[in-house]
GROMACS .gro file of C-alpha atoms in nm:
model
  197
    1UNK     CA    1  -0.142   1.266   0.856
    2UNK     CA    2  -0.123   0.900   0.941
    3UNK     CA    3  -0.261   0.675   1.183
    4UNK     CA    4  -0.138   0.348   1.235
    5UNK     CA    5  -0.296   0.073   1.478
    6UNK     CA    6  -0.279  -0.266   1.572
    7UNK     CA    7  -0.505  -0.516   1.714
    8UNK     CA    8  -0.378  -0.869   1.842
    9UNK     CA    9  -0.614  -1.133   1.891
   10UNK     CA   10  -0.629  -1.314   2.215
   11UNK     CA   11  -0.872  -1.574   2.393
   12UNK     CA   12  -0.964  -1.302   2.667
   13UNK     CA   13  -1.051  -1.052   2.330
   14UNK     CA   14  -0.808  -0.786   2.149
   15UNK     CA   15  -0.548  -0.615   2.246
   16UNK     CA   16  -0.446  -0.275   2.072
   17UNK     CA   17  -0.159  -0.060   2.033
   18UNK     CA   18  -0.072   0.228   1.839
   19UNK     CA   19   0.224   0.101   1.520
   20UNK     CA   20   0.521   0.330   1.517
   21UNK     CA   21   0.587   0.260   1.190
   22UNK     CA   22   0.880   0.431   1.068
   23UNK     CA   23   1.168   0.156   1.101
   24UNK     CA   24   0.927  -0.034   0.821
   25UNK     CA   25   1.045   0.001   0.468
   26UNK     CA   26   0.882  -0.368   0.360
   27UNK     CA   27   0.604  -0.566   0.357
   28UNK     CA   28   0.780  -0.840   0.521
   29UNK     CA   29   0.890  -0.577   0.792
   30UNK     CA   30   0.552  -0.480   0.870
   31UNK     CA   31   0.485  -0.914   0.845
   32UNK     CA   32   0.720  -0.963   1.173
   33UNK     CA   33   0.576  -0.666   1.343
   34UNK     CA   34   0.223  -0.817   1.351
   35UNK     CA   35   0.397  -1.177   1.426
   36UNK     CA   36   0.602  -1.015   1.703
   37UNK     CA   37   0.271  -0.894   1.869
   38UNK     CA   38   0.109  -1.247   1.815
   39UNK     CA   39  -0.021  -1.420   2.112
   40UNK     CA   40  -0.028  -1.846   2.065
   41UNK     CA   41  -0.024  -1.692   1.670
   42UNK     CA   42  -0.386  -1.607   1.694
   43UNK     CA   43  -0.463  -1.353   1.429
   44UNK     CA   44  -0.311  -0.969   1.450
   45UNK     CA   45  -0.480  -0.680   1.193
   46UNK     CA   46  -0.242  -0.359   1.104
   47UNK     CA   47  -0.453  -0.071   1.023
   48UNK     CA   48  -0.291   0.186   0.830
   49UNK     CA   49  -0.446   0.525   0.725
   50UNK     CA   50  -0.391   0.805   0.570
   51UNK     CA   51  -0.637   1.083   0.641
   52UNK     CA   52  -0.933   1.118   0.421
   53UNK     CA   53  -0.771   0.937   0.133
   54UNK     CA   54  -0.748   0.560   0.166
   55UNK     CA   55  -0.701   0.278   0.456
   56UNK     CA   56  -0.519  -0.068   0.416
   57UNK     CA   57  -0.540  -0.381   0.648
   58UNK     CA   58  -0.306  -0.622   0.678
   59UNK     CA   59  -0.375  -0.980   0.856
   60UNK     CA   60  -0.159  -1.202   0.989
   61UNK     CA   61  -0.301  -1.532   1.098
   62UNK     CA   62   0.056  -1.720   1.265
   63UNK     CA   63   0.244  -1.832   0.981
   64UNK     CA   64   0.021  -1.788   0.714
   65UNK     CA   65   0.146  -1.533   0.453
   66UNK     CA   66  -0.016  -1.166   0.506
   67UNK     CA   67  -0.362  -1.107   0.365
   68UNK     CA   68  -0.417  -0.732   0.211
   69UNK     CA   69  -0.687  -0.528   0.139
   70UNK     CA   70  -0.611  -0.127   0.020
   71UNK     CA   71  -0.914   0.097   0.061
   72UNK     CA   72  -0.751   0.279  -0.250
   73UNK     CA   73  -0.455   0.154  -0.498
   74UNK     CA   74  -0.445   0.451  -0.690
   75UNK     CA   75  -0.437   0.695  -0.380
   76UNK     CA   76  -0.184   0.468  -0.178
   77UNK     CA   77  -0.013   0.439  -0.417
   78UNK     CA   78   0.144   0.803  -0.340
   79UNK     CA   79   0.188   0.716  -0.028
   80UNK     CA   80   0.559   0.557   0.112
   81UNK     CA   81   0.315   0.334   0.359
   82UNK     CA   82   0.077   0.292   0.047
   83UNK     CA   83   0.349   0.131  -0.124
   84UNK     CA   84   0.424  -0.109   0.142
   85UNK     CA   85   0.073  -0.278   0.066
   86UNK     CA   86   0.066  -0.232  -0.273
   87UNK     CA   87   0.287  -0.549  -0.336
   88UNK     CA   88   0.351  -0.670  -0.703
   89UNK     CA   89   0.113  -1.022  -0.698
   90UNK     CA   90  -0.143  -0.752  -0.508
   91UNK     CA   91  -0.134  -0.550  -0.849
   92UNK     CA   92  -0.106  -0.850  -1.039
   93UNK     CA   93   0.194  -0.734  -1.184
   94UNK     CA   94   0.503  -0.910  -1.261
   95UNK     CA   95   0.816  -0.903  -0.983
   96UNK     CA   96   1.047  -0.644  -1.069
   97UNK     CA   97   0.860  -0.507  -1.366
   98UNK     CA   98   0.827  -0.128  -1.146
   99UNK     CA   99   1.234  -0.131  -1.144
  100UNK     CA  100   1.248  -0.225  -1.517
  101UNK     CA  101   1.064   0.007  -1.585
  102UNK     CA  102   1.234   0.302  -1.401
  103UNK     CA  103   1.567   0.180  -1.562
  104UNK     CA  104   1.429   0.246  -1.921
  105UNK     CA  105   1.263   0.573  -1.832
  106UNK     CA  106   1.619   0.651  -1.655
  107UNK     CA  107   1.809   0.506  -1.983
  108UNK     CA  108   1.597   0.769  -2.219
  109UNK     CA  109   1.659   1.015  -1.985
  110UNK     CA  110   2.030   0.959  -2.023
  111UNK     CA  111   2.019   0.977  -2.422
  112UNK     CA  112   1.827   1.284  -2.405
  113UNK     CA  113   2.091   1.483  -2.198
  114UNK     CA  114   2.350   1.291  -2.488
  115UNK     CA  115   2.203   1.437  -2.734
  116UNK     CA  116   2.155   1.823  -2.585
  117UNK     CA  117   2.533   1.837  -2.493
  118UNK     CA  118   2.609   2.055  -2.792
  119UNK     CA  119   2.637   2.451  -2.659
  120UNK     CA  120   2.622   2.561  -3.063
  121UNK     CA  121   2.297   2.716  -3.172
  122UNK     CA  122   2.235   2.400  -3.369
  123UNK     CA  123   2.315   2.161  -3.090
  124UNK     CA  124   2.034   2.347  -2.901
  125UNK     CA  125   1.794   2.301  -3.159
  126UNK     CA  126   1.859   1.967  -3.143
  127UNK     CA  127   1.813   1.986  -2.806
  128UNK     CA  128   1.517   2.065  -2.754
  129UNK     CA  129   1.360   1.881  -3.070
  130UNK     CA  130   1.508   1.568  -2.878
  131UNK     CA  131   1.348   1.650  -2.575
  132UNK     CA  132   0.992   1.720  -2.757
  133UNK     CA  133   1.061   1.427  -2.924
  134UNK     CA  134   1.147   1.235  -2.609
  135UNK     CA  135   0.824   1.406  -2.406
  136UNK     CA  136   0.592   1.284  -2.700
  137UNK     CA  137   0.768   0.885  -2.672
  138UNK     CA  138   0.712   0.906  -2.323
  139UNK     CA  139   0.352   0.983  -2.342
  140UNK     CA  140   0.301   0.675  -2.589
  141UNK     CA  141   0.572   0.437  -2.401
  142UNK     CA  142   0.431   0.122  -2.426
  143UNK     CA  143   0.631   0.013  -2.089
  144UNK     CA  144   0.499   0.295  -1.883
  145UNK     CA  145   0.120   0.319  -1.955
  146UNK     CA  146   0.096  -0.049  -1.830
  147UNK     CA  147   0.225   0.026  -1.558
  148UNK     CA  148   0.044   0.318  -1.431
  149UNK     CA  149  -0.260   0.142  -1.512
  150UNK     CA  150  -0.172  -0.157  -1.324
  151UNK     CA  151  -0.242   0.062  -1.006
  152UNK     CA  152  -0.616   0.114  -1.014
  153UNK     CA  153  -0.855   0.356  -0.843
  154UNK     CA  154  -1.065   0.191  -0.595
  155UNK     CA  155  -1.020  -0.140  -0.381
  156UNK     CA  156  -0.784  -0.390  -0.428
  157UNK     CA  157  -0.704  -0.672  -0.229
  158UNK     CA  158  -0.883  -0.927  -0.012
  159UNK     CA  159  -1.278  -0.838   0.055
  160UNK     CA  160  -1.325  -1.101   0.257
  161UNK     CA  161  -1.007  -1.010   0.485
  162UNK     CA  162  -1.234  -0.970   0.784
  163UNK     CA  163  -1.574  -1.209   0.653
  164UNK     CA  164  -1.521  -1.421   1.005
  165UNK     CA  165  -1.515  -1.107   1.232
  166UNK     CA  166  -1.821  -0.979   1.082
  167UNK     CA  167  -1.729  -0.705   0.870
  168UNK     CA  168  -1.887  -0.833   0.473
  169UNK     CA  169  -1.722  -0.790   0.177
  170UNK     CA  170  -2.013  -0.492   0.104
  171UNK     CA  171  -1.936  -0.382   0.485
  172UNK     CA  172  -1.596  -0.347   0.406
  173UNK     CA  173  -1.651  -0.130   0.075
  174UNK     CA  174  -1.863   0.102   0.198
  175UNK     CA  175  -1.596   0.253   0.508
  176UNK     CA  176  -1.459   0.561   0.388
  177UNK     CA  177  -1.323   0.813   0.630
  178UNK     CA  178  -1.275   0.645   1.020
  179UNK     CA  179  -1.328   0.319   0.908
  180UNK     CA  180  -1.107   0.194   1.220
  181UNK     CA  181  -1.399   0.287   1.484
  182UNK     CA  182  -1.651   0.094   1.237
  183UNK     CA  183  -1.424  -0.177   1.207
  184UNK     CA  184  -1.334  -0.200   1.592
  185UNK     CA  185  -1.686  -0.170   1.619
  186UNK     CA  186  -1.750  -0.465   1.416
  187UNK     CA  187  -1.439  -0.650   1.670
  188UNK     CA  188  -1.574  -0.570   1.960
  189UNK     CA  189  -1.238  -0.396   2.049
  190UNK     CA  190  -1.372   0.001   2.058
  191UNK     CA  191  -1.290   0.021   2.406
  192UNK     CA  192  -0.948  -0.142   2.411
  193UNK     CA  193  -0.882   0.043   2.085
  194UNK     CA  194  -0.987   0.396   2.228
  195UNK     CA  195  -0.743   0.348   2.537
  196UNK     CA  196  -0.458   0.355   2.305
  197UNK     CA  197  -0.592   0.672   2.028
   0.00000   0.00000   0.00000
């Protein structure tokens, strides 16, 4: 269960809506629908959360690029939106190092099944001492442990994402479960947000 909102800063206050977001695949998508709901590019906040696991922001301030902050890497990073946030500088990761990754696991795959073609009583043995052999080189595979690890439990991302608005850095890692209502709280935008929930 998601919920998705989005607050747009104007000079009479905020204005919220509730973020259909399933035409966004990117993080540049979700970029242009916070800029879209810009008003004289004052600052717009996209709240994503997934229910009783983690919560991301995402701020926009006009042209600026996005600012983050994930609630949870390790938990959203399961999640499709999750993933949206969890960008590679975010993870301080390398660009493109997730899809070399998956290309080697994919290649190994590929000699496995090579090897296992056999239908003979020995090709089967082989078989399946390939594929213990290729389950115990996965489980020390230098390229994938990295990579897993580069997704951490806990918060990652900007702490001081909402510092001028009033929410702290300590604030901001203590929300758990309905942070939005703390955090619209914090805005001054519960009652515009609560017209749109």
């Amino acid at each position: 269960m998601y919920l998705a909102a989005l607050l747009a800063r104007t000079e009479d206050g905020w204005e919220a809506s509730d973020t259909e977001l399933d035409d966004v695949e990117t993080l540049s998508d979700l970029t242009d629908l916070a800029q879209e709901a810009s008003v004289d590019e004052d600052t717009v906040l996209v709240y994503i959360e997934q229910e009783d696991a983690w919560f991301g922001i995402l701020r926009v301030d006009g042209e600026e690029d996005p600012r983050i902050y994930v609630s949870d890497a390790s938990a959203a990073a399961r999640s499709s939106y999750g993933e949206i946030l969890l960008t590679d500088e975010l993870l301080g990761r390398e660009p493109g190092a997730e899809d070399e990754i998956a290309a080697l696991e994919e290649l190994v795959d590929l000699d496995g099944t090579e090897d296992g073609e056999p239908g003979d009583p020995a090709g089967s043995a082989s078989s399946s001492a390939t594929t213990t052999d290729r389950d115990t080189d996965g489980d020390s595979d230098p390229d994938s442990n990295p990579d897993s690890d580069s997704v951490p439990a806990g918060p990652i991302g900007e702490l001081g994402i909402l510092a001028d608005f009033g929410v702290s850095e300590k604030d901001l890692l203590t929300l758990r479960t309905d942070a939005l209502t703390e955090i619209a709280d914090a805005l001054g935008a519960s009652e515009v947000l609560e017209a749109v929930r």
